């Protein structure tokens, strides 16, 4: 039935009420509010709802029937027989979006869903759906999710969640950054951040009224020695710096922890690509070295799928309490659905098996990309790990040419320029090229085209 369908009537208008009813139903059909085969209310029911006589609705129905809009079915009722589409809007060129995008996605930051065991994936969703519906969400996250994350971090990242740390569920890394900024930093506070760096984190800080202080990055990651002494916090991606791909060496990790303790501030460790190291053993997490001053952030979006919409935060009990108080004030809580799926996926060992498959699948992909690029005389930057590498280009014009040329050939490339912090002139140019979003056949097809675009732009 169409109880909520707006059918405005103006009793002061010169048009008869029956004409107004017919016009309103006709407009609802052409505007998409009504569809072919929708059943209309009886004339008596609609008249009662509109507060008019039944003869008014009957006259409107008769007019629509004569025009071919509706038809009666014996013993069933009155149905809309046709609903012409609205006139098409004038075509205007648009920038590509998710629904109007190039065929091949080579941007960084996507998971490799090709290696997911679909049977295990479906099994986890079914098991999560068998659990009783939630009455009230847990502000800190589901207990089963906490257990799964604690086991994952201990086995795969060497981080033990004990009495000195607390695990909280989050809606993802960017959401967690926003929560930390709102819960711990006053408006106008300053956060030192890698430049170039992760723009969604930058956006979350800015939305919370936090001032960003750009700190240069080199082939060893964040230049800890260049962090100003008066900042209130530091944000970094030490496992695989985004977007340049460096790994923060042990000496700088110690230097950063000592800086934070001296200054009385905290460090946000975004563990981007942390699970995806396959060239050597990972260095100790900042959070494992200094749980008193480090907040560790992780996400399922890069190792499984953003469909889950979940991540985790490991921190001291004091910081966790501040985040939970912020959630209580604002009524925000991560959705339990994705938490339940991840917990079920981990419970049967499927998460550990998935990570092993992932680490086996990515090195050949990276080697295939490196071979294609170097075959065109291009350089490659970044650690032999993670889900992307960087192709440096000489100028901003060369970077723009490469991105635009690739788009005309059906490829989505990302440029380094946009990853510099707002107000900071770009100093580094090139393309961070991801090799995980595409299936293996699509990656094989896209690579020669991408290499050609980059080589042509570089040599122009």
PDB file of C-alpha atoms in Angstrom, residues 247-381:
ATOM      1  CA  UNK A 247      60.081   1.503   7.093  1.00  0.00           C
ATOM      2  CA  UNK A 248      60.957   3.459  10.225  1.00  0.00           C
ATOM      3  CA  UNK A 249      64.297   1.993  11.410  1.00  0.00           C
ATOM      4  CA  UNK A 250      64.852   0.820  14.959  1.00  0.00           C
ATOM      5  CA  UNK A 251      67.004   3.820  15.918  1.00  0.00           C
ATOM      6  CA  UNK A 252      64.293   6.274  14.914  1.00  0.00           C
ATOM      7  CA  UNK A 253      61.671   4.253  16.777  1.00  0.00           C
ATOM      8  CA  UNK A 254      63.678   4.563  19.959  1.00  0.00           C
ATOM      9  CA  UNK A 255      64.253   8.257  19.230  1.00  0.00           C
ATOM     10  CA  UNK A 256      60.504   8.841  18.738  1.00  0.00           C
ATOM     11  CA  UNK A 257      59.572   7.058  21.970  1.00  0.00           C
ATOM     12  CA  UNK A 258      62.165   9.038  23.930  1.00  0.00           C
ATOM     13  CA  UNK A 259      60.892  12.286  22.373  1.00  0.00           C
ATOM     14  CA  UNK A 260      57.308  11.473  23.371  1.00  0.00           C
ATOM     15  CA  UNK A 261      58.270  10.676  26.942  1.00  0.00           C
ATOM     16  CA  UNK A 262      60.366  13.832  27.312  1.00  0.00           C
ATOM     17  CA  UNK A 263      57.627  16.038  25.852  1.00  0.00           C
ATOM     18  CA  UNK A 264      54.816  14.320  27.769  1.00  0.00           C
ATOM     19  CA  UNK A 265      52.823  13.622  24.590  1.00  0.00           C
ATOM     20  CA  UNK A 266      51.433  10.518  22.892  1.00  0.00           C
ATOM     21  CA  UNK A 267      52.206   8.911  19.533  1.00  0.00           C
ATOM     22  CA  UNK A 268      49.532   7.486  17.239  1.00  0.00           C
ATOM     23  CA  UNK A 269      50.973   4.441  15.474  1.00  0.00           C
ATOM     24  CA  UNK A 270      48.904   3.689  12.363  1.00  0.00           C
ATOM     25  CA  UNK A 271      49.995   0.149  11.490  1.00  0.00           C
ATOM     26  CA  UNK A 272      49.392   0.570   7.757  1.00  0.00           C
ATOM     27  CA  UNK A 273      50.500  -2.589   5.898  1.00  0.00           C
ATOM     28  CA  UNK A 274      51.957  -3.909   9.156  1.00  0.00           C
ATOM     29  CA  UNK A 275      50.799  -7.476   8.516  1.00  0.00           C
ATOM     30  CA  UNK A 276      52.074  -7.404   4.932  1.00  0.00           C
ATOM     31  CA  UNK A 277      55.830  -7.631   5.456  1.00  0.00           C
ATOM     32  CA  UNK A 278      57.289 -10.521   3.509  1.00  0.00           C
ATOM     33  CA  UNK A 279      60.892  -9.445   2.829  1.00  0.00           C
ATOM     34  CA  UNK A 280      62.138  -9.613   6.421  1.00  0.00           C
ATOM     35  CA  UNK A 281      60.952  -9.930   9.999  1.00  0.00           C
ATOM     36  CA  UNK A 282      58.953  -6.898  11.164  1.00  0.00           C
ATOM     37  CA  UNK A 283      60.527  -4.449  13.568  1.00  0.00           C
ATOM     38  CA  UNK A 284      59.002  -4.178  17.065  1.00  0.00           C
ATOM     39  CA  UNK A 285      55.847  -2.115  17.161  1.00  0.00           C
ATOM     40  CA  UNK A 286      56.049   1.263  18.845  1.00  0.00           C
ATOM     41  CA  UNK A 287      53.194   0.132  21.076  1.00  0.00           C
ATOM     42  CA  UNK A 288      55.200  -2.914  22.183  1.00  0.00           C
ATOM     43  CA  UNK A 289      58.171  -0.678  22.990  1.00  0.00           C
ATOM     44  CA  UNK A 290      56.257   2.020  24.851  1.00  0.00           C
ATOM     45  CA  UNK A 291      52.614   1.220  25.682  1.00  0.00           C
ATOM     46  CA  UNK A 292      52.604   4.173  28.070  1.00  0.00           C
ATOM     47  CA  UNK A 293      52.898   6.778  25.278  1.00  0.00           C
ATOM     48  CA  UNK A 294      51.780   4.961  22.092  1.00  0.00           C
ATOM     49  CA  UNK A 295      48.262   4.403  20.748  1.00  0.00           C
ATOM     50  CA  UNK A 296      48.263   1.545  18.239  1.00  0.00           C
ATOM     51  CA  UNK A 297      45.712   1.542  15.381  1.00  0.00           C
ATOM     52  CA  UNK A 298      44.905  -1.335  13.043  1.00  0.00           C
ATOM     53  CA  UNK A 299      42.180  -2.168  10.564  1.00  0.00           C
ATOM     54  CA  UNK A 300      40.609  -5.134   8.789  1.00  0.00           C
ATOM     55  CA  UNK A 301      40.047  -3.037   5.664  1.00  0.00           C
ATOM     56  CA  UNK A 302      43.514  -3.694   4.207  1.00  0.00           C
ATOM     57  CA  UNK A 303      43.949  -7.353   5.171  1.00  0.00           C
ATOM     58  CA  UNK A 304      40.368  -8.530   4.473  1.00  0.00           C
ATOM     59  CA  UNK A 305      37.786  -6.071   3.181  1.00  0.00           C
ATOM     60  CA  UNK A 306      36.363  -2.633   4.014  1.00  0.00           C
ATOM     61  CA  UNK A 307      32.958  -4.353   3.947  1.00  0.00           C
ATOM     62  CA  UNK A 308      33.535  -5.228   7.608  1.00  0.00           C
ATOM     63  CA  UNK A 309      34.050  -1.586   8.611  1.00  0.00           C
ATOM     64  CA  UNK A 310      36.056  -2.507  11.710  1.00  0.00           C
ATOM     65  CA  UNK A 311      39.421  -1.742  13.232  1.00  0.00           C
ATOM     66  CA  UNK A 312      41.069  -1.728  16.628  1.00  0.00           C
ATOM     67  CA  UNK A 313      42.822   0.589  19.023  1.00  0.00           C
ATOM     68  CA  UNK A 314      45.295  -0.576  21.682  1.00  0.00           C
ATOM     69  CA  UNK A 315      46.245   1.935  24.331  1.00  0.00           C
ATOM     70  CA  UNK A 316      46.686   2.650  28.005  1.00  0.00           C
ATOM     71  CA  UNK A 317      43.680   2.345  30.329  1.00  0.00           C
ATOM     72  CA  UNK A 318      43.665   6.138  30.826  1.00  0.00           C
ATOM     73  CA  UNK A 319      43.414   6.941  27.118  1.00  0.00           C
ATOM     74  CA  UNK A 320      40.875   4.145  26.608  1.00  0.00           C
ATOM     75  CA  UNK A 321      38.729   5.656  29.354  1.00  0.00           C
ATOM     76  CA  UNK A 322      38.817   9.049  27.642  1.00  0.00           C
ATOM     77  CA  UNK A 323      37.762   7.516  24.308  1.00  0.00           C
ATOM     78  CA  UNK A 324      34.907   5.598  25.968  1.00  0.00           C
ATOM     79  CA  UNK A 325      33.765   8.757  27.751  1.00  0.00           C
ATOM     80  CA  UNK A 326      33.712  10.544  24.392  1.00  0.00           C
ATOM     81  CA  UNK A 327      31.616   7.727  22.919  1.00  0.00           C
ATOM     82  CA  UNK A 328      29.214   7.922  25.833  1.00  0.00           C
ATOM     83  CA  UNK A 329      28.818  11.676  25.380  1.00  0.00           C
ATOM     84  CA  UNK A 330      28.272  11.449  21.639  1.00  0.00           C
ATOM     85  CA  UNK A 331      26.416   8.149  21.474  1.00  0.00           C
ATOM     86  CA  UNK A 332      28.902   6.761  18.943  1.00  0.00           C
ATOM     87  CA  UNK A 333      29.814   3.090  18.989  1.00  0.00           C
ATOM     88  CA  UNK A 334      31.365   0.871  16.297  1.00  0.00           C
ATOM     89  CA  UNK A 335      28.839  -1.420  14.652  1.00  0.00           C
ATOM     90  CA  UNK A 336      28.955  -4.952  16.094  1.00  0.00           C
ATOM     91  CA  UNK A 337      28.147  -6.652  12.767  1.00  0.00           C
ATOM     92  CA  UNK A 338      31.634  -6.466  11.277  1.00  0.00           C
ATOM     93  CA  UNK A 339      33.167  -7.276  14.658  1.00  0.00           C
ATOM     94  CA  UNK A 340      31.169 -10.489  14.825  1.00  0.00           C
ATOM     95  CA  UNK A 341      32.161 -11.530  11.310  1.00  0.00           C
ATOM     96  CA  UNK A 342      35.861 -10.926  11.989  1.00  0.00           C
ATOM     97  CA  UNK A 343      35.632 -12.823  15.291  1.00  0.00           C
ATOM     98  CA  UNK A 344      34.003 -15.785  13.551  1.00  0.00           C
ATOM     99  CA  UNK A 345      36.557 -15.637  10.718  1.00  0.00           C
ATOM    100  CA  UNK A 346      39.354 -15.764  13.271  1.00  0.00           C
ATOM    101  CA  UNK A 347      37.781 -18.378  15.552  1.00  0.00           C
ATOM    102  CA  UNK A 348      38.302 -21.255  13.120  1.00  0.00           C
ATOM    103  CA  UNK A 349      41.828 -20.221  12.150  1.00  0.00           C
ATOM    104  CA  UNK A 350      40.683 -18.757   8.834  1.00  0.00           C
ATOM    105  CA  UNK A 351      42.228 -15.347   9.556  1.00  0.00           C
ATOM    106  CA  UNK A 352      45.665 -16.838  10.196  1.00  0.00           C
ATOM    107  CA  UNK A 353      45.399 -18.995   7.077  1.00  0.00           C
ATOM    108  CA  UNK A 354      44.314 -15.960   5.072  1.00  0.00           C
ATOM    109  CA  UNK A 355      47.344 -13.945   6.186  1.00  0.00           C
ATOM    110  CA  UNK A 356      49.657 -16.796   5.192  1.00  0.00           C
ATOM    111  CA  UNK A 357      48.060 -16.911   1.736  1.00  0.00           C
ATOM    112  CA  UNK A 358      48.304 -13.147   1.475  1.00  0.00           C
ATOM    113  CA  UNK A 359      52.022 -13.135   2.245  1.00  0.00           C
ATOM    114  CA  UNK A 360      52.582 -15.812  -0.382  1.00  0.00           C
ATOM    115  CA  UNK A 361      50.508 -14.037  -3.027  1.00  0.00           C
ATOM    116  CA  UNK A 362      51.927 -10.509  -2.756  1.00  0.00           C
ATOM    117  CA  UNK A 363      55.649 -11.019  -3.495  1.00  0.00           C
ATOM    118  CA  UNK A 364      55.008 -12.394  -7.028  1.00  0.00           C
ATOM    119  CA  UNK A 365      52.621  -9.515  -7.670  1.00  0.00           C
ATOM    120  CA  UNK A 366      55.191  -6.968  -6.587  1.00  0.00           C
ATOM    121  CA  UNK A 367      57.888  -8.626  -8.661  1.00  0.00           C
ATOM    122  CA  UNK A 368      55.620  -8.555 -11.695  1.00  0.00           C
ATOM    123  CA  UNK A 369      55.036  -4.815 -11.200  1.00  0.00           C
ATOM    124  CA  UNK A 370      58.733  -4.053 -10.660  1.00  0.00           C
ATOM    125  CA  UNK A 371      59.714  -6.015 -13.781  1.00  0.00           C
ATOM    126  CA  UNK A 372      57.160  -4.174 -15.937  1.00  0.00           C
ATOM    127  CA  UNK A 373      58.245  -0.757 -14.660  1.00  0.00           C
ATOM    128  CA  UNK A 374      61.982  -1.299 -14.859  1.00  0.00           C
ATOM    129  CA  UNK A 375      61.515  -2.729 -18.323  1.00  0.00           C
ATOM    130  CA  UNK A 376      60.405   0.780 -19.338  1.00  0.00           C
ATOM    131  CA  UNK A 377      63.399   2.401 -17.627  1.00  0.00           C
ATOM    132  CA  UNK A 378      61.444   3.557 -14.562  1.00  0.00           C
ATOM    133  CA  UNK A 379      62.720   3.677 -10.984  1.00  0.00           C
ATOM    134  CA  UNK A 380      60.927   2.079  -8.057  1.00  0.00           C
ATOM    135  CA  UNK A 381      60.927   3.295  -4.435  1.00  0.00           C
TER     136      UNK A 381
END
